[in-house]
């Protein structure tokens, strides 16, 4: 038995008005163009050329595949965004999922369409939003060498995770009501509308934004048809038709603005439709499978929404169905719909049904709100659009026995028999069902005259308030308003002034003038368009000129630009290194360290500028530019402080950074800190003195170097051995292995500005040394030698991440396998060894080399295998270390040493033989050495 949550809006006080909407759809840049396409019967699903398929990453074999369907409904300009208008840095705009960018833009435009300014809303405004999986994160961000290991870094997480879709809108638009992401697969956005209606009914908000977005990248790759799957065989969605063979993926976004009907009437809002009742439920287990539709659940949710609405079923003349064009889903849905409406007394005679998916494809998380927008516009325009791709009824639907018809032409309703009500269904994969019942909007109360007069006969002069981001945008706004005023049926001056005064956000550049007539309004707009701006302030206390209506006005001009990260992770066959990465980490440490090495003066200012330019995504920052004026914020400051501390080896905290603000001040701080502490070259410690090029050793998991001191005592004389110190918690620990490697590279280049370099590392240290070697080669440096001491191959760490609790449980197993080895485990725990080891292990779990090392690698491999208990506890996959050969272009030189992964360092014969093997590996690169040592 299904338990359904219904939202009752039957009374006028509880009914909810749709007062604004915005959207981006395939073939339509806004809701007006979307509506024209529906009425004209436009199919926005299109064929993709071979060139488009290839650019989307489809292989020649895939393009030629007989099961490849090269069709879809793509969204134009999904890569464009006006970052400056919304106060987003260039770097964050590139990182942000285009779904989030498009939704934020549509949310702003929906508020403009509603004539709702946050400062004049009269109460909190909520946001209820839905989005699909971030394929941009998977297909672009994480496949770029720039962010390959940064899935859990804050900038990537905040820009792509579903959790931050709604809250970003609230933050950027200053909305103070509840803000939440709503996720129930295909029914997500109609469920979001349901939750918004309930928040309005409870008085939690004065108004609410509700909607969803779904954009899948790459958009033009088409798909592989699978017999029995949900995707169409021929690339057309043929809902209700005998030739129906599945759906087609669409891309788009829809947002509506909702207010209580009583508030909307009092505010003079333009109302598209009235939501009288909504309901949401889940099928539970009453169906044949998790992804299968549940007819009983669908019937229950429809009955609940009808009951909640208080509207007779016989008033409902149009139903926007879920309608996917699938062989199983459509018949089940129609039978459930028919049963529910017949049980409620039956719909209106000749009730029409349709599905927008035939026009724009299946919009997943945005499907429900798209259907709601279509139904609301049908009520507003009193027209039901034709159902495209429909000619012969699907016999499984038994339409001749159903109380529904499918319109083959767009049908306008006469005034004598208006379309009174409509309904919308949206059913999610996994069983969450939503249904909404809408009513036609009440007739607006139109003012009797365009020009009002006071009691004494004088004309009322209305304040016309224009505001924009800058003078150019204000002039463009004025010109757009002039076009509207010059139209055949311009709105009343009073209504234009009212909408501008109460329904537009107050932006920095403003122009205020008074007008009583259209002629005066035109003159004031012409002056603003010419740049003749007044210095008057908007009137205090808001609108005080009596009743007026909000009218549709042009929105603020946006200047979208392309913000995009191309997937460029190189393969093992790439011959040329990629272009330098513009990210703050990990590559900035390598790129800037070469500058700091001594080419140009002391390089400090250049290094600071490089960090800031790459962090902010801005070229040519001036030494006296202010970080915050350039769009920086506290979150980015955290990253840049870490980058500067790492690069220059100084102490720097957020408070100091906030005080410094400009590159000049930051550079002075760096110089002063270096002069006072001698921090240059810090983080590298001598293990032993020697001759020639030093060997830099990377600490193993846990961050301690005591094993290298023990090894040095048993290694024949040769080159100097230097050990890198793991960064302290106070200094900020890197979030990826690549970042740690870049940090270490920066340190050794401060000591040794140019190659050839010699690197080595035990266990985890060997993995980091490998990445360091790759980064140095990418920077054009020679890596003469790379030695790994029993280092596991990257394939060992794939999958099975450990949380803190799991690692705590594995810690005793770790020390049982390692025994004491002369070190007190309790002391290491107190010193943070457990925390550092867990951190290091997590870095390994998130790392895989993005290119091979060009050269030979020496592997000193323990003869005895590790115990299965430890590998299982740490979620590691046993792999032969010979697999390292697949990650290098040269030879893998393996020398077996006695003991296992831990006991190879035991005092006595084992450490002696390990030292001898290590010395032998070093000797060929030591001009005074002897390989026979």
CSV table of C-alpha atoms in Angstrom, one decimal, residues 236-559:
chain,number,residue,atom,x,y,z
A,236,UNK,CA,13.2,10.0,-32.2
A,237,UNK,CA,10.9,10.0,-29.2
A,238,UNK,CA,7.5,8.8,-30.4
A,239,UNK,CA,5.3,9.1,-27.3
A,240,UNK,CA,1.9,7.2,-27.6
A,241,UNK,CA,2.7,6.2,-31.2
A,242,UNK,CA,2.7,2.6,-32.6
A,243,UNK,CA,6.3,3.2,-33.7
A,244,UNK,CA,7.5,4.2,-30.2
A,245,UNK,CA,10.9,2.6,-29.5
A,246,UNK,CA,12.3,4.5,-26.6
A,247,UNK,CA,13.4,8.0,-25.5
A,248,UNK,CA,16.2,10.4,-26.4
A,249,UNK,CA,18.4,12.2,-23.9
A,250,UNK,CA,17.8,16.0,-23.8
A,251,UNK,CA,19.7,18.8,-22.1
A,252,UNK,CA,18.2,21.8,-20.5
A,253,UNK,CA,17.1,23.8,-17.5
A,254,UNK,CA,13.9,25.1,-16.1
A,255,UNK,CA,13.1,27.3,-13.1
A,256,UNK,CA,9.8,28.7,-11.8
A,257,UNK,CA,9.1,31.3,-9.1
A,258,UNK,CA,6.2,30.5,-6.8
A,259,UNK,CA,4.3,32.7,-4.3
A,260,UNK,CA,1.1,32.2,-2.4
A,261,UNK,CA,-1.8,33.2,-4.6
A,262,UNK,CA,-3.1,35.7,-2.1
A,263,UNK,CA,0.4,37.4,-2.0
A,264,UNK,CA,0.7,37.4,-5.7
A,265,UNK,CA,-2.7,39.1,-6.2
A,266,UNK,CA,-1.8,41.7,-3.5
A,267,UNK,CA,1.6,42.4,-5.2
A,268,UNK,CA,0.1,42.8,-8.7
A,269,UNK,CA,2.1,39.9,-10.0
A,270,UNK,CA,1.7,38.4,-13.5
A,271,UNK,CA,0.4,34.9,-12.9
A,272,UNK,CA,1.0,32.1,-15.4
A,273,UNK,CA,-1.0,29.4,-13.6
A,274,UNK,CA,-2.1,28.4,-10.1
A,275,UNK,CA,-0.9,25.3,-8.4
A,276,UNK,CA,-3.9,23.9,-6.5
A,277,UNK,CA,-2.4,20.6,-5.4
A,278,UNK,CA,0.7,18.4,-5.5
A,279,UNK,CA,1.6,15.0,-4.2
A,280,UNK,CA,4.7,12.8,-3.9
A,281,UNK,CA,5.1,9.1,-3.0
A,282,UNK,CA,7.2,6.0,-3.8
A,283,UNK,CA,6.3,2.6,-5.2
A,284,UNK,CA,8.2,0.8,-2.5
A,285,UNK,CA,8.6,-2.9,-3.5
A,286,UNK,CA,5.2,-3.1,-5.3
A,287,UNK,CA,6.8,-3.6,-8.7
A,288,UNK,CA,8.8,-6.2,-10.6
A,289,UNK,CA,12.2,-4.4,-10.2
A,290,UNK,CA,13.9,-1.3,-8.8
A,291,UNK,CA,14.0,0.5,-12.1
A,292,UNK,CA,10.5,-0.7,-13.3
A,293,UNK,CA,7.5,1.6,-13.2
A,294,UNK,CA,4.9,1.0,-10.4
A,295,UNK,CA,1.3,1.5,-11.6
A,296,UNK,CA,-0.1,1.3,-8.1
A,297,UNK,CA,2.2,4.0,-6.9
A,298,UNK,CA,1.4,6.2,-9.9
A,299,UNK,CA,-2.3,5.8,-9.3
A,300,UNK,CA,-1.9,6.7,-5.7
A,301,UNK,CA,0.0,9.9,-6.3
A,302,UNK,CA,-2.4,11.1,-8.9
A,303,UNK,CA,-5.4,10.5,-6.6
A,304,UNK,CA,-3.7,12.3,-3.7
A,305,UNK,CA,-2.8,15.3,-5.9
A,306,UNK,CA,-6.4,15.5,-7.1
A,307,UNK,CA,-7.8,15.3,-3.6
A,308,UNK,CA,-5.3,18.0,-2.4
A,309,UNK,CA,-6.3,20.3,-5.2
A,310,UNK,CA,-10.0,20.5,-4.4
A,311,UNK,CA,-10.6,20.8,-8.1
A,312,UNK,CA,-13.1,18.4,-9.8
A,313,UNK,CA,-11.4,16.0,-12.1
A,314,UNK,CA,-13.9,17.0,-14.7
A,315,UNK,CA,-12.3,20.4,-14.9
A,316,UNK,CA,-8.9,19.0,-16.1
A,317,UNK,CA,-8.7,19.4,-19.8
A,318,UNK,CA,-5.0,18.7,-20.4
A,319,UNK,CA,-2.5,16.3,-18.8
A,320,UNK,CA,1.3,16.6,-19.4
A,321,UNK,CA,2.3,13.0,-18.9
A,322,UNK,CA,5.7,11.5,-18.0
A,323,UNK,CA,5.5,10.0,-21.5
A,324,UNK,CA,9.0,8.6,-22.5
A,325,UNK,CA,8.0,6.7,-25.6
A,326,UNK,CA,9.0,3.3,-24.2
A,327,UNK,CA,7.2,0.1,-25.0
A,328,UNK,CA,6.5,-0.8,-21.3
A,329,UNK,CA,6.4,2.6,-19.5
A,330,UNK,CA,3.8,4.4,-21.7
A,331,UNK,CA,1.1,1.7,-21.5
A,332,UNK,CA,1.5,1.3,-17.8
A,333,UNK,CA,1.4,5.0,-17.2
A,334,UNK,CA,-1.7,5.6,-19.3
A,335,UNK,CA,-3.6,2.8,-17.6
A,336,UNK,CA,-2.7,4.1,-14.2
A,337,UNK,CA,-3.7,7.6,-15.2
A,338,UNK,CA,-7.0,6.4,-16.6
A,339,UNK,CA,-7.8,4.4,-13.5
A,340,UNK,CA,-7.0,7.3,-11.1
A,341,UNK,CA,-9.0,9.9,-13.0
A,342,UNK,CA,-12.0,7.6,-13.6
A,343,UNK,CA,-12.0,6.9,-9.8
A,344,UNK,CA,-12.2,10.7,-9.3
A,345,UNK,CA,-15.2,11.0,-11.7
A,346,UNK,CA,-13.3,11.3,-14.9
A,347,UNK,CA,-11.4,14.2,-16.6
A,348,UNK,CA,-13.0,16.8,-18.8
A,349,UNK,CA,-14.6,15.5,-22.0
A,350,UNK,CA,-12.0,15.1,-24.7
A,351,UNK,CA,-9.2,15.6,-22.2
A,352,UNK,CA,-5.9,16.0,-24.1
A,353,UNK,CA,-2.6,14.3,-23.2
A,354,UNK,CA,0.9,15.1,-24.3
A,355,UNK,CA,4.6,14.8,-23.5
A,356,UNK,CA,7.3,17.4,-24.1
A,357,UNK,CA,9.9,14.7,-24.4
A,358,UNK,CA,9.1,14.3,-28.1
A,359,UNK,CA,10.2,17.9,-28.7
A,360,UNK,CA,13.3,18.3,-26.5
A,361,UNK,CA,14.1,14.8,-25.3
A,362,UNK,CA,14.2,13.5,-21.7
A,363,UNK,CA,15.6,16.2,-19.5
A,364,UNK,CA,16.2,13.9,-16.5
A,365,UNK,CA,16.4,16.0,-13.3
A,366,UNK,CA,14.8,18.9,-15.3
A,367,UNK,CA,12.0,16.8,-16.9
A,368,UNK,CA,9.3,17.5,-14.3
A,369,UNK,CA,9.7,21.3,-14.2
A,370,UNK,CA,9.8,21.4,-18.0
A,371,UNK,CA,6.5,19.6,-18.1
A,372,UNK,CA,5.2,22.1,-15.5
A,373,UNK,CA,6.3,25.1,-17.6
A,374,UNK,CA,4.6,23.6,-20.6
A,375,UNK,CA,1.3,23.0,-18.8
A,376,UNK,CA,1.4,26.5,-17.1
A,377,UNK,CA,2.0,28.2,-20.5
A,378,UNK,CA,-0.9,26.1,-22.0
A,379,UNK,CA,-3.2,27.5,-19.3
A,380,UNK,CA,-1.7,31.1,-19.7
A,381,UNK,CA,-2.1,31.1,-23.5
A,382,UNK,CA,-5.2,28.9,-23.5
A,383,UNK,CA,-3.6,26.6,-26.1
A,384,UNK,CA,-2.6,23.0,-26.0
A,385,UNK,CA,0.4,22.3,-28.3
A,386,UNK,CA,0.3,19.5,-30.8
A,387,UNK,CA,2.0,16.2,-30.0
A,388,UNK,CA,4.7,15.6,-32.5
A,389,UNK,CA,6.0,12.2,-33.8
A,390,UNK,CA,2.5,10.8,-33.4
A,391,UNK,CA,0.4,9.4,-36.2
A,392,UNK,CA,-0.8,5.9,-35.4
A,393,UNK,CA,-1.9,5.1,-31.8
A,394,UNK,CA,0.1,2.5,-29.9
A,395,UNK,CA,-2.3,-0.4,-29.7
A,396,UNK,CA,-1.0,-1.3,-26.2
A,397,UNK,CA,-2.4,2.0,-25.0
A,398,UNK,CA,-6.0,1.2,-26.0
A,399,UNK,CA,-6.7,4.8,-26.6
A,400,UNK,CA,-10.1,4.0,-28.0
A,401,UNK,CA,-11.1,2.9,-24.4
A,402,UNK,CA,-9.4,5.7,-22.6
A,403,UNK,CA,-10.9,9.1,-21.6
A,404,UNK,CA,-8.0,10.9,-23.4
A,405,UNK,CA,-7.1,12.2,-26.8
A,406,UNK,CA,-3.7,13.1,-28.3
A,407,UNK,CA,-3.7,16.4,-30.2
A,408,UNK,CA,-2.2,16.3,-33.6
A,409,UNK,CA,-2.6,20.0,-34.1
A,410,UNK,CA,-2.1,22.9,-31.6
A,411,UNK,CA,-5.6,23.7,-30.2
A,412,UNK,CA,-6.5,27.2,-28.9
A,413,UNK,CA,-9.4,27.3,-26.5
A,414,UNK,CA,-12.3,29.7,-27.1
A,415,UNK,CA,-13.3,32.1,-24.3
A,416,UNK,CA,-16.7,30.3,-24.0
A,417,UNK,CA,-15.2,27.0,-23.0
A,418,UNK,CA,-11.7,27.8,-21.6
A,419,UNK,CA,-9.1,25.4,-20.5
A,420,UNK,CA,-9.8,25.5,-16.8
A,421,UNK,CA,-7.2,23.2,-15.3
A,422,UNK,CA,-4.3,20.9,-16.3
A,423,UNK,CA,-2.1,18.4,-14.5
A,424,UNK,CA,1.5,17.2,-14.7
A,425,UNK,CA,3.1,13.8,-14.0
A,426,UNK,CA,6.7,13.0,-13.3
A,427,UNK,CA,8.0,9.6,-12.3
A,428,UNK,CA,11.5,8.9,-11.2
A,429,UNK,CA,13.7,5.8,-11.8
A,430,UNK,CA,13.7,4.2,-8.4
A,431,UNK,CA,10.0,4.8,-7.7
A,432,UNK,CA,9.5,8.4,-6.5
A,433,UNK,CA,6.3,9.7,-8.2
A,434,UNK,CA,5.1,13.3,-8.4
A,435,UNK,CA,1.8,14.8,-9.7
A,436,UNK,CA,0.6,18.4,-9.8
A,437,UNK,CA,-2.8,19.9,-10.5
A,438,UNK,CA,-2.8,23.4,-12.0
A,439,UNK,CA,-5.6,25.9,-12.6
A,440,UNK,CA,-5.8,28.7,-15.1
A,441,UNK,CA,-4.7,32.1,-13.8
A,442,UNK,CA,-7.3,34.7,-12.6
A,443,UNK,CA,-7.8,37.6,-14.9
A,444,UNK,CA,-5.6,40.5,-14.0
A,445,UNK,CA,-7.1,43.7,-12.8
A,446,UNK,CA,-6.0,46.2,-15.4
A,447,UNK,CA,-5.8,49.9,-14.5
A,448,UNK,CA,-8.5,52.0,-16.1
A,449,UNK,CA,-6.1,54.6,-17.6
A,450,UNK,CA,-2.5,54.9,-18.6
A,451,UNK,CA,-2.0,58.3,-17.0
A,452,UNK,CA,-3.1,58.7,-13.4
A,453,UNK,CA,-4.1,61.9,-11.8
A,454,UNK,CA,-4.2,63.1,-8.2
A,455,UNK,CA,-7.4,64.3,-6.6
A,456,UNK,CA,-6.6,67.8,-7.7
A,457,UNK,CA,-6.3,66.8,-11.4
A,458,UNK,CA,-2.5,66.9,-11.5
A,459,UNK,CA,-0.7,64.1,-13.3
A,460,UNK,CA,1.0,61.5,-11.0
A,461,UNK,CA,4.7,61.4,-11.8
A,462,UNK,CA,6.2,57.9,-11.3
A,463,UNK,CA,9.8,57.3,-10.3
A,464,UNK,CA,11.6,55.2,-13.0
A,465,UNK,CA,14.5,53.4,-11.5
A,466,UNK,CA,17.1,51.9,-13.8
A,467,UNK,CA,20.1,50.1,-12.4
A,468,UNK,CA,22.9,48.0,-13.9
A,469,UNK,CA,26.4,46.6,-13.3
A,470,UNK,CA,28.0,49.5,-15.3
A,471,UNK,CA,27.2,52.4,-17.5
A,472,UNK,CA,27.3,50.3,-20.7
A,473,UNK,CA,24.8,47.8,-19.3
A,474,UNK,CA,22.6,50.6,-18.1
A,475,UNK,CA,22.5,52.2,-21.6
A,476,UNK,CA,21.7,48.8,-23.1
A,477,UNK,CA,18.9,48.3,-20.6
A,478,UNK,CA,17.5,51.7,-21.5
A,479,UNK,CA,17.6,50.9,-25.2
A,480,UNK,CA,15.8,47.6,-24.7
A,481,UNK,CA,13.1,49.3,-22.6
A,482,UNK,CA,12.7,51.9,-25.4
A,483,UNK,CA,12.0,49.2,-27.9
A,484,UNK,CA,9.3,47.8,-25.6
A,485,UNK,CA,7.7,51.3,-25.1
A,486,UNK,CA,7.7,51.8,-28.8
A,487,UNK,CA,5.8,48.6,-29.4
A,488,UNK,CA,2.2,48.4,-30.6
A,489,UNK,CA,0.7,47.9,-27.1
A,490,UNK,CA,3.2,49.3,-24.5
A,491,UNK,CA,2.5,48.7,-20.8
A,492,UNK,CA,1.3,51.6,-18.7
A,493,UNK,CA,3.9,54.0,-17.3
A,494,UNK,CA,2.7,53.2,-13.8
A,495,UNK,CA,3.2,49.5,-14.3
A,496,UNK,CA,6.7,49.9,-15.9
A,497,UNK,CA,7.7,52.1,-13.0
A,498,UNK,CA,6.2,49.8,-10.4
A,499,UNK,CA,8.0,46.7,-11.9
A,500,UNK,CA,11.3,48.5,-12.1
A,501,UNK,CA,11.0,49.9,-8.5
A,502,UNK,CA,9.9,46.8,-6.8
A,503,UNK,CA,11.0,44.0,-9.1
A,504,UNK,CA,14.6,44.6,-10.0
A,505,UNK,CA,17.7,44.2,-7.9
A,506,UNK,CA,19.5,47.5,-7.1
A,507,UNK,CA,22.8,47.3,-8.9
A,508,UNK,CA,25.8,49.7,-8.6
A,509,UNK,CA,25.1,52.1,-11.5
A,510,UNK,CA,21.7,53.8,-11.3
A,511,UNK,CA,19.6,56.3,-13.1
A,512,UNK,CA,16.4,57.7,-11.7
A,513,UNK,CA,13.9,60.0,-13.3
A,514,UNK,CA,10.2,60.8,-13.2
A,515,UNK,CA,7.6,60.3,-15.9
A,516,UNK,CA,3.8,60.7,-16.1
A,517,UNK,CA,3.5,59.9,-19.8
A,518,UNK,CA,5.0,57.6,-22.4
A,519,UNK,CA,6.6,60.6,-24.0
A,520,UNK,CA,8.4,61.5,-20.8
A,521,UNK,CA,9.3,57.9,-20.3
A,522,UNK,CA,10.9,57.8,-23.8
A,523,UNK,CA,12.8,61.0,-23.1
A,524,UNK,CA,14.2,59.7,-19.9
A,525,UNK,CA,15.2,56.4,-21.5
A,526,UNK,CA,16.9,58.2,-24.4
A,527,UNK,CA,19.0,60.2,-21.9
A,528,UNK,CA,20.1,57.1,-20.1
A,529,UNK,CA,21.0,55.4,-23.4
A,530,UNK,CA,23.1,58.4,-24.2
A,531,UNK,CA,24.9,58.2,-20.9
A,532,UNK,CA,23.3,61.2,-19.3
A,533,UNK,CA,22.8,59.7,-15.8
A,534,UNK,CA,21.2,61.4,-12.9
A,535,UNK,CA,22.6,61.4,-9.4
A,536,UNK,CA,19.2,61.0,-7.8
A,537,UNK,CA,18.7,58.0,-5.4
A,538,UNK,CA,15.8,55.5,-5.6
A,539,UNK,CA,12.8,56.6,-3.6
A,540,UNK,CA,12.9,55.7,0.1
A,541,UNK,CA,10.3,53.3,1.4
A,542,UNK,CA,9.7,51.5,-1.9
A,543,UNK,CA,6.6,52.0,-4.0
A,544,UNK,CA,4.1,54.5,-2.6
A,545,UNK,CA,2.0,55.3,-5.6
A,546,UNK,CA,-1.0,53.0,-5.2
A,547,UNK,CA,-2.0,49.7,-6.9
A,548,UNK,CA,-0.2,48.7,-10.0
A,549,UNK,CA,0.6,45.5,-12.0
A,550,UNK,CA,4.0,43.9,-12.7
A,551,UNK,CA,4.7,43.6,-16.4
A,552,UNK,CA,7.2,41.7,-18.5
A,553,UNK,CA,10.3,43.9,-19.0
A,554,UNK,CA,13.7,43.2,-20.6
A,555,UNK,CA,16.2,41.6,-18.2
A,556,UNK,CA,19.6,42.9,-17.3
A,557,UNK,CA,22.0,42.3,-20.2
A,558,UNK,CA,24.5,39.5,-19.6
A,559,UNK,CA,27.9,39.1,-21.3
